[in-house]
XYZ file of C-alpha atoms in Angstrom:
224
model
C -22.786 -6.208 95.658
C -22.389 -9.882 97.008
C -22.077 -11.597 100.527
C -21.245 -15.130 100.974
C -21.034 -17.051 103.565
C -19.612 -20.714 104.631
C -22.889 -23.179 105.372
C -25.074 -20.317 105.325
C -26.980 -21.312 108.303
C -28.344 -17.951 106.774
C -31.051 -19.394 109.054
C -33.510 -16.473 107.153
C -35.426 -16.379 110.088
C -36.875 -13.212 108.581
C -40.400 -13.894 108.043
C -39.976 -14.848 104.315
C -43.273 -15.353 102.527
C -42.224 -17.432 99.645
C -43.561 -20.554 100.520
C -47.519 -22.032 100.979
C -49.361 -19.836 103.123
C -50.582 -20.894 106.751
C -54.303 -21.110 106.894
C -55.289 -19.673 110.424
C -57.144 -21.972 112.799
C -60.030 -20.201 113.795
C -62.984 -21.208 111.546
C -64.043 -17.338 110.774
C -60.693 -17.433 108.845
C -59.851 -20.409 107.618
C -58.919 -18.808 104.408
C -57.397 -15.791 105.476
C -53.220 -16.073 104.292
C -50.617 -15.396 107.031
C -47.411 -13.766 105.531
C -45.826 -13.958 108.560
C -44.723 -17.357 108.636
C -40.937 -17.392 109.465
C -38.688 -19.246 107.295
C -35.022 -21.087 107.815
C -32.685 -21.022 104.569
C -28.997 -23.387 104.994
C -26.887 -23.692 102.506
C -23.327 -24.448 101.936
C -23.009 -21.380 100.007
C -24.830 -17.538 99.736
C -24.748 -15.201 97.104
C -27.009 -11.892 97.430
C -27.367 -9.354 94.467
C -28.345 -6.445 95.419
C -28.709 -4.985 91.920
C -30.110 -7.663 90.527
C -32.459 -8.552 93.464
C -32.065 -12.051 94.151
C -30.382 -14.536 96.924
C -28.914 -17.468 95.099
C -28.530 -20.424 98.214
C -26.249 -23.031 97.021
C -25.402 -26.965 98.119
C -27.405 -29.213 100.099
C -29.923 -26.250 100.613
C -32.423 -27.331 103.256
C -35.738 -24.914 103.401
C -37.555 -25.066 106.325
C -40.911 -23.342 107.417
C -44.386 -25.030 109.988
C -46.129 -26.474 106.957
C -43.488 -27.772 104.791
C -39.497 -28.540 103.947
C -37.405 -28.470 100.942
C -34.428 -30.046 99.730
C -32.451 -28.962 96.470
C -28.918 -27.967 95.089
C -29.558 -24.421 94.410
C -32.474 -22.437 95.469
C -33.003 -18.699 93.768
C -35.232 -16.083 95.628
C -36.252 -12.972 93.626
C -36.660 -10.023 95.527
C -39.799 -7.738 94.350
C -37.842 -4.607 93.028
C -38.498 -1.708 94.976
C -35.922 0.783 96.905
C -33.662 -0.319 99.668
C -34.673 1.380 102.912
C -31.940 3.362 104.494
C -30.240 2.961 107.887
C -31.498 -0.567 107.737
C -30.083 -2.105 111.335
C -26.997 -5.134 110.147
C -26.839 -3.775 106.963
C -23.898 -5.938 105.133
C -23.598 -8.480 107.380
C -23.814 -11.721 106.363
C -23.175 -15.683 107.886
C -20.298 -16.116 109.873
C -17.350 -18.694 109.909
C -19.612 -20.601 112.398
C -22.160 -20.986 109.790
C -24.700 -18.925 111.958
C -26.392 -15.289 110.985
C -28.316 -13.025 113.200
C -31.754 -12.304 112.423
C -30.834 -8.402 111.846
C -27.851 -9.316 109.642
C -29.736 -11.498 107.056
C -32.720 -9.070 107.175
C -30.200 -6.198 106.435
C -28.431 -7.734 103.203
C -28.359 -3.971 101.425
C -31.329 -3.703 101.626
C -33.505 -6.890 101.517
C -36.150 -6.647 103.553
C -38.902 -9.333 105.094
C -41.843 -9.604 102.832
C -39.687 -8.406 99.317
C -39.749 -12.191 98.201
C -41.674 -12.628 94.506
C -40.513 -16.025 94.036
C -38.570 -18.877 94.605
C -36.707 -21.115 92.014
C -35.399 -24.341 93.282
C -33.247 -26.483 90.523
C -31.636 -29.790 90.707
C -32.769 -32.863 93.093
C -35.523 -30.739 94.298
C -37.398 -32.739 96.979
C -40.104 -31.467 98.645
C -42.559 -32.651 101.785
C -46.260 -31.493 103.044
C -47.492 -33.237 105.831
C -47.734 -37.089 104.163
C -47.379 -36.086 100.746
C -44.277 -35.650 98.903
C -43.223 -34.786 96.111
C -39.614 -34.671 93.563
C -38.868 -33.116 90.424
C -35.548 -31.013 88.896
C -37.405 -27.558 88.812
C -39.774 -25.788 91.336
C -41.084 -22.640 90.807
C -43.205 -20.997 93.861
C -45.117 -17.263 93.265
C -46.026 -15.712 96.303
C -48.923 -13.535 94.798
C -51.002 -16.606 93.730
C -49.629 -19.037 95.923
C -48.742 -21.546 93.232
C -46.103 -24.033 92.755
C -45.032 -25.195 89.213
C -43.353 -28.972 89.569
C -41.472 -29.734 85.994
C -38.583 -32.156 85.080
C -39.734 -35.398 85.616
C -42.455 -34.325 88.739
C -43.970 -36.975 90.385
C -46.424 -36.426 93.913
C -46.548 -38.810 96.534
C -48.767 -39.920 99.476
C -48.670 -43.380 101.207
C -48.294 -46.006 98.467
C -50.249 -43.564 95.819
C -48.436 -42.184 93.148
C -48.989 -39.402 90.195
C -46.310 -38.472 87.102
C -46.543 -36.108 84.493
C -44.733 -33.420 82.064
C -45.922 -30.613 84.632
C -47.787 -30.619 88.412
C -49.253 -27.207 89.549
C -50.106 -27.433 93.429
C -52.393 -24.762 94.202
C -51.624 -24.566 97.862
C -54.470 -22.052 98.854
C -57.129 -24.398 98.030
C -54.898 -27.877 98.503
C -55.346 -29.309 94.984
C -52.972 -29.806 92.411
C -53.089 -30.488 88.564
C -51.387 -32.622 86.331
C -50.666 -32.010 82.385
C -48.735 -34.665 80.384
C -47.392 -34.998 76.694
C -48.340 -37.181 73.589
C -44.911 -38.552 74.507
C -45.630 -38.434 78.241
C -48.727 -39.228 79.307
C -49.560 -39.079 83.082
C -49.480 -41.945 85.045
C -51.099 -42.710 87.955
C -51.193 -45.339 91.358
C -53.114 -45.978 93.593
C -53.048 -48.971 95.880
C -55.494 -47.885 98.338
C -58.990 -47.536 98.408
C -59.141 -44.295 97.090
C -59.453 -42.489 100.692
C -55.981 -40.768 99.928
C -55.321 -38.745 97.150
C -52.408 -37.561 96.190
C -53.959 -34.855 94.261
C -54.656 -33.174 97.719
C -58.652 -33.466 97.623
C -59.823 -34.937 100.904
C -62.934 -35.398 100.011
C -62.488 -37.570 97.238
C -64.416 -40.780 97.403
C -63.732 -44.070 95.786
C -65.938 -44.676 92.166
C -69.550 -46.622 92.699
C -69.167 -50.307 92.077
C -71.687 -52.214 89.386
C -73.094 -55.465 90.887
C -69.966 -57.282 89.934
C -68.092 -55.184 92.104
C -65.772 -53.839 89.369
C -65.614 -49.706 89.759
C -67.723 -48.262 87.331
C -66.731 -46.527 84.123
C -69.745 -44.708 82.991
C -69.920 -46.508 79.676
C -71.602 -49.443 78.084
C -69.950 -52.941 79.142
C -68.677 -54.676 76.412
């Protein structure tokens, strides 16, 4: 079965847990993972599967949530499979002519539930933003269970003037860090034009390298 709608403002304000987790405030649990972070999906067009279990959002899709926003072409969401819970409230209903959806309707898609996402796929001109960092790449792949997000197609992490490319990023948004693997054909490459107080790798804590008495940064090895 499949609903579309025109500009899905399919604002999914259902409390969608695909995206980085909120870290709570309070000091006692700063790692504790709030899945109740509600989430805004608008597209141009909707497509929900019910028997396959996924939400395809298509055009200009805009993703919205409190600690970050991104922009691609299409967007997938794949439902964890499990069975659709009857006399679901809205069931079937889906954005209307307006471009607006009720909380209830999108919630009640046959079925699809808050809290059913496994992961999200974004594809083409995938943008995304974090506080100052940013980041763009053609494929995004986000898994709620470990809270990662795989960056490939020509990924490339910003913040301020610093810069960081490679064959593959993998943000680990729990912990704030992210790695970088390149190729024999494409190596990483990295830029930095400050001081080394910002990283785009997301450590905060990084400091700049020591400086030998000539004031070039040290490299650990033998001058030659």
């Amino acid at each position: 079965m499949r609903h579309t709608g025109i500009r899905s403002a399919l604002c999914v304000a259902l409390l969608l847990t695909f995206s980085a987790p909120a870290m709570a405030a309070d000091a006692k649990s700063a790692t504790e993972v709030r899945r109740d972070v509600p989430t805004a999906v608008k597209s141009d067009r909707m497509q929900y599967d019910a028997k396959g279990q996924v939400v395809i959002f298509e055009g200009d899709v805009y993703v919205q949530r409190p600690d970050f926003e991104m922009w691609a072409e299409k967007i997938t969401l794949h439902l964890r499979k499990k069975a659709a819970k009857p006399g679901k409230a809205g069931a079937g209903q889906g954005a209307d002519a307006s471009g607006a959806a009720g909380q209830s309707g999108a919630a009640g898609m046959s079925g699809m539930d808050a809290g059913e996402i496994d992961r999200m796929v974004a594809e083409r001109k995938v943008r995304m933003k974090r506080e100052n960092r940013t980041g763009e790449c053609e494929k995004a792949t986000y898994t709620v269970d470990n809270a990662v997000l795989v960056m490939e197609g020509n990924p490339v992490l910003h913040e301020g003037e610093n810069s960081i490319r490679g064959d593959v990023i993998t943000f680990y948004t729990r912990e704030n860090r992210s790695e970088v693997r390149g190729t024999s054909t494409k190596r990483v490459q990295a830029v930095f034009t400050s001081s080394g107080d910002v990283n785009p790798l997301g450590d905060k804590d990084a400091k700049p390298a020591p400086k030998d008495a000539k004031g070039d940064a040290a490299t650990g090895g033998a001058a030659q």
